Amino acid sequence: MEAAGKEEISVEDEAVDKNIFKDCSKIAFYRRQKQQLSRRATYQASLDSATTGKDSTKFRIINETTKVPLLVEVYGIEGNIFRLKINEETPLKPRYEVPDVLTSKPSTVRLISCAGDADSLVLADGKGDLKCHITANPFKIDLVSEEEVVMSINSLGQLYFEHLQIPLKQRATKENKEDTSVDASQEDQEDLGLWEEKFGKFVDVKVNGPASIGLDFSLHGFEHLYGIPQHAESHQLKNTSDGDAYRLYNLDVYGYKIHDKMGIYGSVPYLLAHKPGRTLGIFWLNASETLVEINTEPAVKYTLTQMGPVAAKQKVRCRTDVHWMSESGIIDVFLLTGPTPSDVFGQYSYLTGTQAMPPLFSLGYHQCRWNYEDEQDVKAVDAGFDEHDIPYDVMWLDIEHTEGKRYFTWDKKRFPNPRRMQELLRSKNRKLVVISDPHIKIDPDYSVYVKAKEQGFFVRNHEGGDFEGVCWPGLSSYLDFTNPKVREWYSGLFMFSAYQGSTDILYIWNDMNEPSVFRGPELTMQKNAIHHGNWEHRELHNIYGFYQQMATAEGLIQRSKGKERPFVLTRSFFAGSQKYGAVWTGDNTAEWSYLKISIPMLLTLSITGISFCGADVGGFVGNPEAELLVRWYQAGAYQPFFRGHATMNTKRREPWLFGEENTQLIREAIRQRYALLPYWYSLFYRAHVAAQPVMRPLWIEFPEELDTFGVEDEYMLGSALLVHPVTEPKASTVDVFLPGSNEVWYDSKTFALWEGARTVKIPVALDTGCGQIVAAPR
């Protein structure tokens, strides 16, 4: 929603201050892994002692340098999924394993040992068409489908595992001092951030020292990878250079830079690889800060004899290497073997759930602003839609509707009678959405704060007291949503008896839940803050917002006694957030480039399970010119979540404020949205029951056509509509690529006909709408 603290970022500042946020060179575990991996220490597997049980096959691997063993578990999972877990065999204390993301314990398929000796082991699922070839020295796994190696794990030797250590001050002997997975002299310790990591004025103290993990995956024959949101980047993932990895770390980045791999509001550690005939997925289940490096090697640059005897039988192909690195936790990765895009979507949803079925009203148009000033302002804006004959369904209120940023309250002067305001909206079959952030104002007269403090429901600092940070209300504490009791209590706050002034047409917007802490490191919470179960924040940072949305959605379900579907929009998210509602792309800017980047950003969210997604129409930051605003409405009408929003220091931009001609164009765009509501609702039903994305990149519908694999300026809505928004100023034509050599396409307005497998140049004017929408009956 808002600027991340005016103390740090000026609203007028369009460029992100890189001094506030880390790049890879400032991330200690990245520097350590790059340094250590250059020394090529390898792991060796003890396959002669491998055991195969009902659920998994287990064996040890040992680092040749440290001699410390790790336990490897390989699972076969129903639906052509493999799971690989690697953990310390005997850690000092349990390492964090991400709970609550998987919908249930996955049903396992017993793996059968087809062949094996001390040097190798072959495991197959019951059908035998998928096999894991495990090599002992050096440790490596090849995933084989129909005698073709499709993926190799640790073939580059980038498996990395830092073992939990006794704190330096407690070490009594020289032997203990030498027990470290990172060989670092005293001078190197500070630079490598082993026990303390400095960034600006902040010092991150690590009680158990370094604990990062990493692993490489080689995808044979694949050049096109997608996923790992959220980044303001192209849909197809780019090769990364040293120091330029994709970062997954949820942060409040106001007016984020585009074409940048820095982490922004949400993280889904899941990517897809696609080539004609095969789609794969890699789901890296880790909620700590994560970095992903990608490198595609053309076939001419290497020979597969380097990849082992199984792979050597393959014809020479291109290869893409993916290197995952996380600050802590364990290696827990799911390999989704497809083979089709639809199969991969089903496999991922089997693990993390499908998109929640939205209530019909939420698929209409939403009107928002930071802030509608008072009840009279709401009444006037609501009447403006009627006066100008523009349909809309939902009015939104930002933080100024509360009493001093105390959530679950109303400003008594501005909103003295919230029930009456809601009854006005109800009389026109409209709804209200209000904001509820995770920070709670420290105020002994604020009942929500008092009750949470009494019950110990706040995140704690590393010294044991309540964590305190600055956000919109000033000094605040942060609810610990990782605690089931906190979530249960928070859900109860949405009951009508608890939330005075609320009615059954009121729904919720969770914002600032990365969590945003204005004066914290990178504007977020210190990593050594303590959560339920005594887990440090570093272990679970990326899942904090996921838990708030979970608790909010449950609260709305309980409020209606299970009779109504909830609507909850969240800014921060993780894998599985689709089960609880909608997501948007945060604090975008009123520039043409942000309109353009919204398409690949939403496509990436869509293929990683989050179908209910959108971008603020018009751009949150700044003042759009009339042409840009019109084009954004025309584009937004064909994106899943459709909301106009603007920050508080911008000019008012309700749809009728730009002259009659532009009002007519915006009216028409919004009406087009409503004309297609039955189709939208049907698509969301398919997303809910069958995990099929609503908004689809062309390669999903045309998986054998190489020309579609890099397209990101147009997309399919379901399988029937192709959408090509106009994203350039003063455009007079657009080049629309029509895939499918056997397809026939029709202009949905003029009914002009084209055959597929070509690019057509289509004239556009401002009243043309969303470039062209063309339908293909198939």
CSV table of C-alpha atoms in Angstrom, one decimal, residues 46-236:
chain,number,residue,atom,x,y,z
A,46,SER,CA,27.3,-44.5,1.9
A,47,LEU,CA,24.9,-46.5,-0.4
A,48,ASP,CA,25.8,-49.9,1.0
A,49,SER,CA,24.0,-49.0,4.2
A,50,ALA,CA,20.9,-47.5,2.4
A,51,THR,CA,17.6,-48.6,3.9
A,52,THR,CA,14.2,-48.5,2.1
A,53,GLY,CA,11.2,-48.2,4.3
A,54,LYS,CA,7.5,-47.8,3.7
A,55,ASP,CA,7.8,-44.0,3.0
A,56,SER,CA,11.4,-43.3,2.0
A,57,THR,CA,14.9,-44.5,1.2
A,58,LYS,CA,17.5,-43.2,3.6
A,59,PHE,CA,21.3,-43.1,3.4
A,60,ARG,CA,24.2,-41.0,4.8
A,61,ILE,CA,26.5,-38.7,2.9
A,62,ILE,CA,29.7,-37.3,4.3
A,63,ASN,CA,31.6,-34.2,3.4
A,64,GLU,CA,35.2,-35.2,2.5
A,65,THR,CA,36.6,-32.1,4.3
A,66,THR,CA,34.6,-31.9,7.6
A,67,LYS,CA,33.7,-35.6,7.9
A,68,VAL,CA,30.4,-34.5,9.3
A,69,PRO,CA,27.5,-36.8,8.1
A,70,LEU,CA,24.2,-35.7,6.7
A,71,LEU,CA,21.1,-37.8,6.4
A,72,VAL,CA,19.4,-38.0,2.9
A,73,GLU,CA,15.8,-39.2,2.5
A,74,VAL,CA,14.3,-39.8,-1.0
A,75,TYR,CA,10.5,-40.1,-1.2
A,76,GLY,CA,8.2,-41.1,-4.0
A,77,ILE,CA,4.9,-39.2,-3.8
A,78,GLU,CA,1.6,-39.9,-5.4
A,79,GLY,CA,1.3,-38.2,-8.8
A,80,ASN,CA,4.8,-38.5,-10.2
A,81,ILE,CA,6.5,-36.3,-7.5
A,82,PHE,CA,9.8,-37.0,-5.8
A,83,ARG,CA,10.8,-35.4,-2.5
A,84,LEU,CA,14.4,-35.0,-1.4
A,85,LYS,CA,15.3,-34.1,2.2
A,86,ILE,CA,18.8,-33.5,3.5
A,87,ASN,CA,19.4,-32.7,7.2
A,88,GLU,CA,22.1,-33.0,9.8
A,89,GLU,CA,22.1,-36.6,11.2
A,90,THR,CA,22.6,-35.3,14.7
A,91,PRO,CA,22.1,-31.5,14.9
A,92,LEU,CA,22.8,-29.6,18.1
A,93,LYS,CA,19.1,-28.8,18.2
A,94,PRO,CA,16.3,-29.3,15.6
A,95,ARG,CA,16.6,-27.3,12.4
A,96,TYR,CA,13.5,-25.5,11.2
A,97,GLU,CA,11.2,-27.4,8.8
A,98,VAL,CA,8.4,-25.3,7.2
A,99,PRO,CA,5.0,-26.3,8.6
A,100,ASP,CA,1.5,-25.5,7.4
A,101,VAL,CA,2.3,-24.9,3.7
A,102,LEU,CA,1.6,-28.5,2.6
A,103,THR,CA,-2.2,-29.2,2.7
A,104,SER,CA,-1.6,-32.5,4.4
A,105,LYS,CA,1.1,-35.1,4.7
A,106,PRO,CA,1.7,-36.2,1.1
A,107,SER,CA,0.8,-39.8,0.2
A,108,THR,CA,4.0,-41.7,-0.5
A,109,VAL,CA,4.6,-44.3,-3.1
A,110,ARG,CA,7.1,-47.0,-2.1
A,111,LEU,CA,10.3,-46.8,-4.1
A,112,ILE,CA,11.7,-50.1,-5.4
A,113,SER,CA,15.4,-50.7,-5.6
A,114,CYS,CA,16.0,-51.8,-9.1
A,115,ALA,CA,19.8,-52.1,-8.9
A,116,GLY,CA,22.5,-51.1,-6.5
A,117,ASP,CA,25.9,-51.6,-5.0
A,118,ALA,CA,28.4,-49.5,-3.1
A,119,ASP,CA,28.8,-47.2,-6.0
A,120,SER,CA,25.3,-46.6,-7.2
A,121,LEU,CA,21.6,-47.2,-6.4
A,122,VAL,CA,18.6,-47.1,-8.7
A,123,LEU,CA,15.1,-46.4,-7.2
A,124,ALA,CA,11.9,-46.6,-9.2
A,125,ASP,CA,8.3,-45.8,-8.5
A,126,GLY,CA,5.7,-48.6,-8.9
A,127,LYS,CA,5.2,-47.9,-12.6
A,128,GLY,CA,8.9,-47.9,-13.4
A,129,ASP,CA,8.9,-45.1,-15.9
A,130,LEU,CA,10.5,-42.7,-13.4
A,131,LYS,CA,13.8,-43.6,-11.8
A,132,CYS,CA,16.3,-42.0,-9.4
A,133,HIS,CA,19.9,-43.0,-10.2
A,134,ILE,CA,22.0,-42.2,-7.2
A,135,THR,CA,25.8,-42.1,-7.5
A,136,ALA,CA,28.0,-42.5,-4.4
A,137,ASN,CA,31.2,-40.7,-5.2
A,138,PRO,CA,30.8,-37.9,-5.7
A,139,PHE,CA,27.2,-37.9,-4.5
A,140,LYS,CA,24.8,-37.1,-7.3
A,141,ILE,CA,21.2,-38.0,-8.3
A,142,ASP,CA,19.9,-38.3,-11.8
A,143,LEU,CA,16.2,-38.2,-12.4
A,144,VAL,CA,15.5,-40.4,-15.4
A,145,SER,CA,12.3,-40.6,-17.4
A,146,GLU,CA,11.9,-43.3,-20.1
A,147,GLU,CA,15.7,-43.7,-20.2
A,148,GLU,CA,16.3,-40.0,-20.6
A,149,VAL,CA,18.0,-37.9,-17.9
A,150,VAL,CA,15.8,-34.9,-17.3
A,151,MET,CA,17.4,-33.6,-14.2
A,152,SER,CA,20.6,-34.0,-12.3
A,153,ILE,CA,21.1,-33.0,-8.6
A,154,ASN,CA,24.5,-32.0,-7.3
A,155,SER,CA,26.2,-32.7,-10.6
A,156,LEU,CA,28.1,-29.4,-10.1
A,157,GLY,CA,29.0,-30.3,-6.6
A,158,GLN,CA,27.2,-27.3,-5.1
A,159,LEU,CA,25.6,-29.2,-2.2
A,160,TYR,CA,26.4,-27.0,0.9
A,161,PHE,CA,25.4,-27.5,4.5
A,162,GLU,CA,26.6,-25.5,7.4
A,163,HIS,CA,26.2,-27.3,10.7
A,164,LEU,CA,24.8,-25.7,13.8
A,165,GLN,CA,27.6,-25.0,16.2
A,166,ILE,CA,28.1,-24.4,19.9
A,167,PRO,CA,28.5,-20.6,20.5
A,168,LEU,CA,32.2,-19.5,20.5
A,169,LYS,CA,32.0,-18.3,24.1
A,170,GLN,CA,30.9,-21.7,25.2
A,171,ARG,CA,33.6,-23.7,23.5
A,172,ALA,CA,35.9,-25.3,26.1
A,173,THR,CA,38.4,-27.0,23.9
A,174,LYS,CA,40.5,-26.5,20.8
A,175,GLU,CA,38.8,-29.4,19.2
A,176,ASN,CA,35.4,-27.7,19.5
A,177,LYS,CA,36.8,-24.5,18.0
A,178,GLU,CA,37.9,-26.4,15.0
A,179,ASP,CA,34.5,-28.0,14.5
A,180,THR,CA,33.1,-25.7,11.8
A,181,SER,CA,31.8,-26.2,8.3
A,182,VAL,CA,33.4,-23.0,7.3
A,183,ASP,CA,37.1,-22.8,7.4
A,184,ALA,CA,37.7,-19.2,8.4
A,185,SER,CA,40.5,-17.4,10.2
A,186,GLN,CA,39.6,-14.9,12.9
A,187,GLU,CA,40.1,-12.1,10.5
A,188,ASP,CA,37.7,-13.7,8.0
A,189,GLN,CA,35.0,-14.3,10.5
A,190,GLU,CA,33.6,-10.7,10.4
A,191,ASP,CA,33.7,-10.5,6.6
A,192,LEU,CA,31.9,-13.9,6.3
A,193,GLY,CA,29.3,-13.0,8.9
A,194,LEU,CA,29.7,-16.3,10.8
A,195,TRP,CA,28.5,-15.2,14.2
A,196,GLU,CA,27.7,-11.5,13.5
A,197,GLU,CA,26.6,-9.9,10.3
A,198,LYS,CA,26.7,-6.1,9.9
A,199,PHE,CA,24.6,-4.1,7.6
A,200,GLY,CA,24.7,-0.3,8.1
A,201,LYS,CA,24.0,0.4,11.7
A,202,PHE,CA,22.5,-3.0,12.3
A,203,VAL,CA,24.3,-6.1,13.7
A,204,ASP,CA,22.6,-9.5,13.3
A,205,VAL,CA,23.9,-11.8,16.1
A,206,LYS,CA,23.7,-15.5,15.3
A,207,VAL,CA,23.4,-17.7,18.4
A,208,ASN,CA,24.3,-20.9,16.6
A,209,GLY,CA,26.6,-19.5,14.0
A,210,PRO,CA,26.2,-20.0,10.3
A,211,ALA,CA,23.5,-22.4,9.2
A,212,SER,CA,23.0,-21.9,5.4
A,213,ILE,CA,22.3,-24.6,2.8
A,214,GLY,CA,22.6,-24.9,-0.9
A,215,LEU,CA,22.1,-27.3,-3.8
A,216,ASP,CA,22.3,-27.3,-7.6
A,217,PHE,CA,20.0,-28.8,-10.2
A,218,SER,CA,20.9,-29.3,-13.8
A,219,LEU,CA,17.9,-29.4,-16.2
A,220,HIS,CA,18.8,-31.2,-19.4
A,221,GLY,CA,17.5,-29.9,-22.7
A,222,PHE,CA,15.8,-26.9,-21.0
A,223,GLU,CA,16.4,-23.3,-21.8
A,224,HIS,CA,13.1,-21.7,-20.6
A,225,LEU,CA,12.5,-21.3,-16.9
A,226,TYR,CA,9.7,-19.4,-15.1
A,227,GLY,CA,8.5,-18.7,-11.6
A,228,ILE,CA,10.1,-17.8,-8.2
A,229,PRO,CA,8.0,-14.6,-7.7
A,230,GLN,CA,8.0,-11.9,-6.7
A,231,HIS,CA,10.3,-9.8,-8.9
A,232,ALA,CA,9.5,-6.9,-11.2
A,233,GLU,CA,11.1,-8.8,-14.0
A,234,SER,CA,10.4,-10.7,-17.3
A,235,HIS,CA,8.3,-13.8,-17.2
A,236,GLN,CA,11.1,-16.0,-18.5
